Protein backbone atom coordinates (compact mmCIF):
# COMPACT_ATOMS: atom_id res chain seq x y z
CA UNK A 1 14.81 -17.86 -8.09
CA UNK A 2 15.62 -14.90 -9.81
CA UNK A 3 15.03 -16.46 -13.57
CA UNK A 4 11.84 -16.81 -11.75
CA UNK A 5 11.11 -12.84 -10.65
CA UNK A 6 11.94 -12.51 -14.25
CA UNK A 7 7.34 -12.92 -15.27
CA UNK A 8 6.37 -11.64 -18.92
CA UNK A 9 4.36 -8.68 -18.83
CA UNK A 10 1.75 -6.68 -20.99
CA UNK A 11 1.79 -2.49 -20.47
CA UNK A 12 -1.63 -1.09 -21.52
CA UNK A 13 0.02 1.96 -21.72
CA UNK A 14 2.59 4.27 -23.25
CA UNK A 15 4.21 7.96 -23.16
CA UNK A 16 7.51 9.13 -24.08
CA UNK A 17 8.99 9.02 -20.84
CA UNK A 18 7.27 5.18 -20.12
CA UNK A 19 9.55 3.59 -23.35
CA UNK A 20 13.20 4.16 -21.29
CA UNK A 21 11.48 2.46 -17.59
CA UNK A 22 11.33 -1.25 -17.65
CA UNK A 23 8.95 -2.80 -15.40
CA UNK A 24 10.04 -6.21 -13.71
CA UNK A 25 7.30 -7.81 -11.42
CA UNK A 26 8.00 -10.52 -9.02
CA UNK A 27 6.84 -13.96 -9.81
CA UNK A 28 3.91 -14.51 -7.28
CA UNK A 29 3.46 -17.76 -6.13
CA UNK A 30 -0.33 -17.86 -6.90
CA UNK A 31 -3.48 -15.76 -7.74
CA UNK A 32 -3.80 -15.40 -3.48
CA UNK A 33 -0.34 -14.99 -3.04
CA UNK A 34 -0.27 -11.95 -5.38
CA UNK A 35 -3.81 -10.21 -3.65
CA UNK A 36 -0.76 -9.05 -0.99
CA UNK A 37 0.69 -6.89 -3.84
CA UNK A 38 3.17 -7.50 -6.38
CA UNK A 39 6.76 -5.47 -6.29
CA UNK A 40 7.37 -4.48 -9.50
CA UNK A 41 11.32 -2.94 -10.47
CA UNK A 42 10.52 0.00 -12.54
CA UNK A 43 14.29 0.24 -14.02
CA UNK A 44 15.54 3.39 -16.11
CA UNK A 45 17.58 2.05 -19.21
CA UNK A 46 17.39 5.61 -20.56
CA UNK A 47 19.71 8.35 -20.46
CA UNK A 48 17.59 10.99 -18.54
CA UNK A 49 15.69 11.17 -15.49
CA UNK A 50 11.92 10.21 -16.10
CA UNK A 51 8.73 10.51 -13.55
CA UNK A 52 8.76 6.89 -11.69
CA UNK A 53 5.34 6.33 -12.87
CA UNK A 54 5.09 2.22 -14.76
CA UNK A 55 2.73 1.18 -16.85
CA UNK A 56 -0.83 1.79 -15.60
CA UNK A 57 -1.63 -2.30 -16.03
CA UNK A 58 0.77 -4.90 -16.66
CA UNK A 59 0.02 -9.13 -17.33
CA UNK A 60 1.88 -11.84 -15.08
CA UNK A 61 1.90 -15.63 -14.61
CA UNK A 62 1.97 -16.37 -10.79
CA UNK A 63 3.95 -20.21 -10.13
CA UNK A 64 0.98 -22.46 -10.21
CA UNK A 65 0.32 -20.35 -13.90
CA UNK A 66 -2.62 -18.49 -12.98
CA UNK A 67 -2.66 -15.33 -15.51
CA UNK A 68 -3.51 -12.22 -13.55
CA UNK A 69 -3.53 -8.61 -14.88
CA UNK A 70 -1.79 -6.34 -12.10
CA UNK A 71 -2.51 -2.31 -11.65
CA UNK A 72 -0.07 0.28 -10.25
CA UNK A 73 -1.57 1.23 -6.77
CA UNK A 74 -1.09 4.97 -6.33
CA UNK A 75 2.26 5.71 -4.52
CA UNK A 76 4.24 9.38 -4.03
CA UNK A 77 5.38 10.70 -6.89
CA UNK A 78 9.03 9.82 -7.54
CA UNK A 79 11.96 10.50 -10.07
CA UNK A 80 14.45 7.81 -11.80
CA UNK A 81 17.99 8.78 -12.49
CA UNK A 82 19.55 7.33 -15.51
CA UNK A 83 20.24 3.76 -14.75
CA UNK A 84 18.43 3.94 -11.25
CA UNK A 85 14.98 2.16 -10.22
CA UNK A 86 12.12 2.22 -7.45
CA UNK A 87 9.94 -0.08 -6.47
CA UNK A 88 6.34 0.11 -7.08
CA UNK A 89 3.40 -2.25 -6.18
CA UNK A 90 0.77 -3.32 -8.36
CA UNK A 91 -2.72 -5.37 -7.08
CA UNK A 92 -4.63 -7.64 -9.27
CA UNK A 93 -7.75 -6.57 -10.80
CA UNK A 94 -8.77 -8.86 -13.45
CA UNK A 95 -7.87 -12.80 -15.28
CA UNK A 96 -5.73 -12.65 -18.02
CA UNK A 97 -7.73 -15.23 -20.72
CA UNK A 98 -4.25 -16.16 -22.77
CA UNK A 99 -0.94 -16.48 -21.86
CA UNK A 100 1.80 -14.16 -21.39
CA UNK A 101 3.37 -12.17 -24.59
CA UNK A 102 6.66 -10.67 -24.30
CA UNK A 103 6.59 -6.93 -23.35
CA UNK A 104 5.57 -4.20 -25.96
CA UNK A 105 5.47 -0.27 -25.03
CA UNK A 106 2.25 0.69 -26.33
CA UNK A 107 0.77 -2.62 -27.69
CA UNK A 108 -2.88 -2.54 -26.91
CA UNK A 109 -3.97 -5.55 -24.38
CA UNK A 110 -4.93 -8.83 -27.06
CA UNK A 111 -8.46 -9.94 -27.48
CA UNK A 112 -9.58 -11.80 -24.40
CA UNK A 113 -6.89 -10.48 -21.70
CA UNK A 114 -8.25 -8.87 -18.98
CA UNK A 115 -10.90 -11.44 -17.56
CA UNK A 116 -12.87 -9.68 -15.04
CA UNK A 117 -12.86 -11.42 -11.99
CA UNK A 118 -16.62 -12.94 -10.85
CA UNK A 119 -18.72 -10.19 -8.95
CA UNK A 120 -18.95 -12.45 -5.86
CA UNK A 121 -15.05 -12.36 -5.27
CA UNK A 122 -13.91 -8.68 -5.46
CA UNK A 123 -10.06 -9.05 -6.29
CA UNK A 124 -9.10 -7.02 -2.81
CA UNK A 125 -10.55 -9.39 -0.86
CA UNK A 126 -8.09 -11.96 0.32
CA UNK A 127 -8.74 -15.22 2.60
CA UNK A 128 -7.34 -16.61 6.03
CA UNK A 129 -3.13 -16.75 5.70
CA UNK A 130 -1.53 -20.35 7.67
CA UNK A 131 1.63 -20.57 8.46
CA UNK A 132 2.68 -23.84 9.97
CA UNK A 133 5.81 -24.14 12.74
CA UNK A 134 6.99 -25.82 15.65
CA UNK A 135 4.71 -24.84 17.81
CA UNK A 136 1.80 -25.87 15.54
CA UNK A 137 -0.16 -23.85 12.99
CA UNK A 138 -0.83 -19.91 13.13
CA UNK A 139 -3.62 -19.02 11.14
CA UNK A 140 -4.60 -15.07 10.66
CA UNK A 141 -5.90 -12.39 7.45
CA UNK A 142 -2.30 -11.14 7.58
CA UNK A 143 -2.56 -8.59 4.51
CA UNK A 144 -4.87 -6.58 7.17
CA UNK A 145 -1.94 -5.91 8.99
CA UNK A 146 0.36 -3.26 8.41
CA UNK A 147 2.96 -0.85 9.96
CA UNK A 148 2.34 1.95 11.95
CA UNK A 149 4.63 3.93 14.41
CA UNK A 150 7.61 2.23 14.25
CA UNK A 151 8.62 -1.40 15.94
CA UNK A 152 11.90 -0.81 17.98
CA UNK A 153 14.36 -1.40 21.28
CA UNK A 154 17.02 1.12 21.25
CA UNK A 155 19.66 1.36 23.91
CA UNK A 156 20.70 4.67 26.25
CA UNK A 157 23.69 4.84 28.92
CA UNK A 158 22.80 5.96 32.18
CA UNK A 159 19.01 6.80 33.28
CA UNK A 160 18.33 6.92 29.31
CA UNK A 161 17.86 2.98 29.66
CA UNK A 162 16.07 1.35 27.23
CA UNK A 163 12.84 2.66 25.34
CA UNK A 164 11.18 -0.35 23.25
CA UNK A 165 8.14 0.16 20.97
CA UNK A 166 5.56 -2.53 19.87
CA UNK A 167 3.12 -1.28 17.14
CA UNK A 168 1.09 -2.33 14.44
CA UNK A 169 -2.41 -1.00 12.26
CA UNK A 170 -5.11 -3.59 11.36
CA UNK A 171 -7.99 -2.81 8.47
CA UNK A 172 -10.90 -4.63 9.41
CA UNK A 173 -13.40 -4.21 6.53
CA UNK A 174 -12.22 -4.76 2.66
CA UNK A 175 -14.42 -3.82 -0.22
CA UNK A 176 -16.73 -2.92 2.10
CA UNK A 177 -16.86 1.39 0.31
CA UNK A 178 -16.36 4.08 3.07
CA UNK A 179 -15.13 1.18 5.67
CA UNK A 180 -12.28 -0.27 3.79
CA UNK A 181 -10.54 3.24 4.56
CA UNK A 182 -11.23 2.38 8.48
CA UNK A 183 -8.08 1.88 10.47
CA UNK A 184 -7.62 -0.02 14.20
CA UNK A 185 -4.17 0.45 15.62
CA UNK A 186 -2.17 -0.49 18.90
CA UNK A 187 1.12 0.70 20.48
CA UNK A 188 2.65 0.40 23.46
CA UNK A 189 5.86 2.25 24.20
CA UNK A 190 8.51 0.63 27.53
CA UNK A 191 10.94 2.05 29.00
CA UNK A 192 13.29 0.01 30.78
CA UNK A 193 15.32 1.45 33.63
CA UNK A 194 18.80 -1.10 32.26
CA UNK A 195 21.35 1.16 35.24
CA UNK A 196 19.48 0.46 38.11
CA UNK A 197 19.18 -3.11 40.53
CA UNK A 198 16.95 -5.76 38.81
CA UNK A 199 16.05 -3.67 35.27
CA UNK A 200 12.85 -2.64 36.30
CA UNK A 201 10.28 -1.53 33.46
CA UNK A 202 9.11 2.77 34.87
CA UNK A 203 7.04 3.36 32.53
CA UNK A 204 4.58 1.95 30.10
CA UNK A 205 2.22 3.65 27.89
CA UNK A 206 -0.51 1.98 26.19
CA UNK A 207 -2.05 3.70 22.88
CA UNK A 208 -5.24 2.04 20.95
CA UNK A 209 -6.58 3.82 17.83
CA UNK A 210 -9.51 4.33 15.49
CA UNK A 211 -9.04 6.06 12.79
CA UNK A 212 -10.27 6.59 9.22
CA UNK A 213 -7.15 6.63 7.17
CA UNK A 214 -8.24 8.28 3.08
CA UNK A 215 -6.09 8.42 0.04
CA UNK A 216 -6.10 12.01 -1.68
CA UNK A 217 -4.12 11.29 -4.82
CA UNK A 218 -0.98 9.65 -5.05
CA UNK A 219 0.75 11.75 -2.99
CA UNK A 220 -1.04 12.16 -0.04
CA UNK A 221 -3.35 11.09 2.57
CA UNK A 222 -6.11 12.87 5.52
CA UNK A 223 -6.32 10.62 8.51
CA UNK A 224 -8.90 11.60 11.47
CA UNK A 225 -10.17 9.52 14.35
CA UNK A 226 -9.49 9.23 18.01
CA UNK A 227 -6.46 7.90 20.44
CA UNK A 228 -6.44 6.55 23.78
CA UNK A 229 -3.08 7.41 25.66
CA UNK A 230 -3.23 5.43 29.40
CA UNK A 231 -0.39 4.31 32.29
CA UNK A 232 -2.38 1.47 32.44
CA UNK A 233 -2.63 2.53 37.00
CA UNK A 234 -5.46 2.34 38.82
CA UNK A 235 -7.68 5.07 39.53
CA UNK A 236 -5.71 6.61 42.25
CA UNK A 237 -2.86 7.26 39.59
CA UNK A 238 -4.54 6.89 36.58
CA UNK A 239 -4.14 8.88 33.43
CA UNK A 240 -6.11 8.33 30.36
CA UNK A 241 -6.26 10.64 27.83
CA UNK A 242 -8.58 10.80 24.75
CA UNK A 243 -7.73 12.62 22.41
CA UNK A 244 -10.14 13.36 19.27
CA UNK A 245 -7.21 14.41 15.93
CA UNK A 246 -6.69 15.14 12.21
CA UNK A 247 -3.25 15.26 10.01
CA UNK A 248 -2.60 15.01 6.84
CA UNK A 249 0.80 13.61 5.06
CA UNK A 250 1.90 15.45 1.88
CA UNK A 251 4.88 13.87 0.17
CA UNK A 252 7.44 15.37 -2.53
CA UNK A 253 10.13 13.64 -5.16
CA UNK A 254 13.28 15.39 -4.21
CA UNK A 255 15.02 13.91 -7.00
CA UNK A 256 17.14 10.65 -7.19
CA UNK A 257 14.70 8.36 -5.44
CA UNK A 258 14.81 10.70 -2.77
CA UNK A 259 11.57 11.80 -1.28
CA UNK A 260 9.93 14.10 1.58
CA UNK A 261 6.79 14.21 3.82
CA UNK A 262 4.63 16.59 5.59
CA UNK A 263 2.60 15.59 8.24
CA UNK A 264 0.66 18.02 10.46
CA UNK A 265 -1.41 17.08 13.49
CA UNK A 266 -4.30 18.71 15.43
CA UNK A 267 -6.31 17.51 18.08
CA UNK A 268 -8.10 18.02 21.08
CA UNK A 269 -8.90 16.37 24.57
CA UNK A 270 -11.63 14.96 25.60
CA UNK A 271 -13.43 13.78 28.64
CA UNK A 272 -11.56 13.50 31.95
CA UNK A 273 -7.62 12.32 32.50
CA UNK A 274 -7.09 10.87 35.50
CA UNK A 275 -4.81 12.78 38.07
CA UNK A 276 -3.20 14.36 34.41
CA UNK A 277 -5.78 17.53 33.70
CA UNK A 278 -3.23 19.46 32.99
CA UNK A 279 -1.68 17.03 29.76
CA UNK A 280 -2.67 19.98 27.22
CA UNK A 281 0.13 22.34 29.07
CA UNK A 282 2.84 20.26 28.34
CA UNK A 283 1.57 18.73 25.13
CA UNK A 284 -0.06 21.01 23.23
CA UNK A 285 -2.98 20.78 20.84
CA UNK A 286 -0.48 20.05 17.93
CA UNK A 287 2.58 18.35 15.95
CA UNK A 288 4.40 18.71 12.91
CA UNK A 289 6.68 15.57 11.54
CA UNK A 290 8.88 16.03 8.79
CA UNK A 291 10.55 12.98 7.04
CA UNK A 292 13.51 12.84 4.47
CA UNK A 293 14.06 9.58 3.02
CA UNK A 294 15.21 7.07 -0.26
CA UNK A 295 13.42 3.44 -0.15
CA UNK A 296 16.00 0.55 0.74
CA UNK A 297 18.18 3.71 1.96
CA UNK A 298 18.26 6.73 5.25
CA UNK A 299 14.77 7.00 7.10
CA UNK A 300 15.22 10.12 8.45
CA UNK A 301 12.02 11.82 10.89
CA UNK A 302 11.56 14.63 12.76
CA UNK A 303 8.44 15.39 15.07
CA UNK A 304 7.81 18.50 17.48
CA UNK A 305 4.90 19.19 20.13
CA UNK A 306 3.97 22.22 22.03
CA UNK A 307 2.35 24.89 23.91
CA UNK A 308 2.94 28.51 22.84
CA UNK A 309 1.49 29.55 25.79
CA UNK A 310 2.94 28.12 28.20
CA UNK A 311 6.43 27.98 26.75
CA UNK A 312 6.56 23.97 27.24
CA UNK A 313 7.76 21.59 23.71
CA UNK A 314 9.64 18.65 23.01
CA UNK A 315 11.03 16.94 19.84
CA UNK A 316 11.71 13.62 18.74
CA UNK A 317 14.03 12.09 16.60
CA UNK A 318 14.23 8.80 14.23
CA UNK A 319 17.10 8.09 12.25
CA UNK A 320 16.60 4.53 10.29
CA UNK A 321 19.09 2.32 8.06
CA UNK A 322 18.45 -1.09 6.68
CA UNK A 323 21.01 -3.47 7.53
CA UNK A 324 20.49 -5.60 4.19
CA UNK A 325 22.12 -3.06 2.22
CA UNK A 326 25.19 -4.39 4.44
CA UNK A 327 25.24 -7.85 3.73
CA UNK A 328 24.46 -10.86 5.08
CA UNK A 329 20.53 -10.44 4.60
CA UNK A 330 19.07 -8.56 7.40
CA UNK A 331 15.63 -8.44 7.29
CA UNK A 332 16.14 -5.25 10.14
CA UNK A 333 17.05 -1.31 9.78
CA UNK A 334 20.40 -0.41 12.23
CA UNK A 335 18.05 2.54 14.23
CA UNK A 336 18.68 5.93 16.38
CA UNK A 337 16.25 7.52 18.76
CA UNK A 338 16.61 10.82 20.90
CA UNK A 339 14.34 12.73 22.37
CA UNK A 340 14.29 16.51 24.19
CA UNK A 341 11.57 18.31 25.87
CA UNK A 342 9.04 17.09 28.31
CA UNK A 343 6.41 14.40 27.85
CA UNK A 344 8.90 10.93 26.49
CA UNK A 345 6.79 9.06 28.84
CA UNK A 346 3.04 9.37 29.33
CA UNK A 347 3.98 9.25 33.19
CA UNK A 348 6.62 12.12 33.93
CA UNK A 349 4.95 14.09 31.16
CA UNK A 350 6.35 17.56 33.56
CA UNK A 351 9.49 16.40 33.75
CA UNK A 352 11.70 17.83 30.79
CA UNK A 353 14.67 14.93 29.52
CA UNK A 354 16.93 14.70 27.02
CA UNK A 355 17.71 11.49 26.11
CA UNK A 356 19.22 9.32 23.02
CA UNK A 357 19.31 5.60 21.85
CA UNK A 358 20.76 3.31 19.80
CA UNK A 359 19.46 -0.07 18.98
CA UNK A 360 17.47 -1.84 15.96
CA UNK A 361 14.03 -1.56 14.58
CA UNK A 362 12.01 -4.05 12.84
CA UNK A 363 9.59 -1.24 11.45
CA UNK A 364 10.31 2.30 10.70
């Protein structure tokens, strides 16, 4: 498998730093597989730190023999230490009309390489993915799904119980201009009181979102949309919060593969809120998230929100580390979660709590 990963490539542009940055792409099985994105390892073979910016385009040969020209996707600014590496993601933009040749930094693309995709088949449009399992074949446009909020199960002592969360985002349109930025997301958060007889689920929050996610260069993104939070109860006890929000994330390179992200968010409550007309007094109208992380290593995230007029605040901390780094081939994260303040659960937003939990996460 390692030998298959070393597909040959052709850099199309070069800088002095690029001469010491070697790009090693993972060989896709086919063109369709490549359309989901190809992971490329950028290795710094020099003696000085360099910007983690590989060649803009490279050529790769898929396992089925299809030759493709890949183009680098935008990514947060990062630095590669001497002897270190980072991962980048590329997508196909053209067919390569000639066999691959050995990499030569700065070499021009041979004639015929880079034949454009057919006009009626944009490279970003992918088809249905089928998975054969013991229950039969399941199908879906799996490349349209992406992580949203962390998917995890974390467990604490006494009344902390367990906190379980499931979340995903879906891109309904592809290659459709402005609609390509549209996202639908769904998050469900559940509180499981393992300390009580029969272990009931005491609170569940259902949170669909519809928003536009717009890149702003290589290291920032802007989002604007609508979010609904509900406890799923009937008219007598229903809490139905609707918010219009705007947020932006900006990434900063900290060196040695580490980066920081800052995400301010503001929202406006709209419509009726069931039996919680004072929710804004506890949740406020803004939040600020700070993240420090290194890919395939530790990630720390803290989010704070509150209402300065009422003096009610809350903060939540997430900490995660990939268990695969410890050996054994695990594809999960060791995950820690802690909360203090008002409104951890929608049903009990007027109550102040402090809880800490430890568990595993599937996404972070």
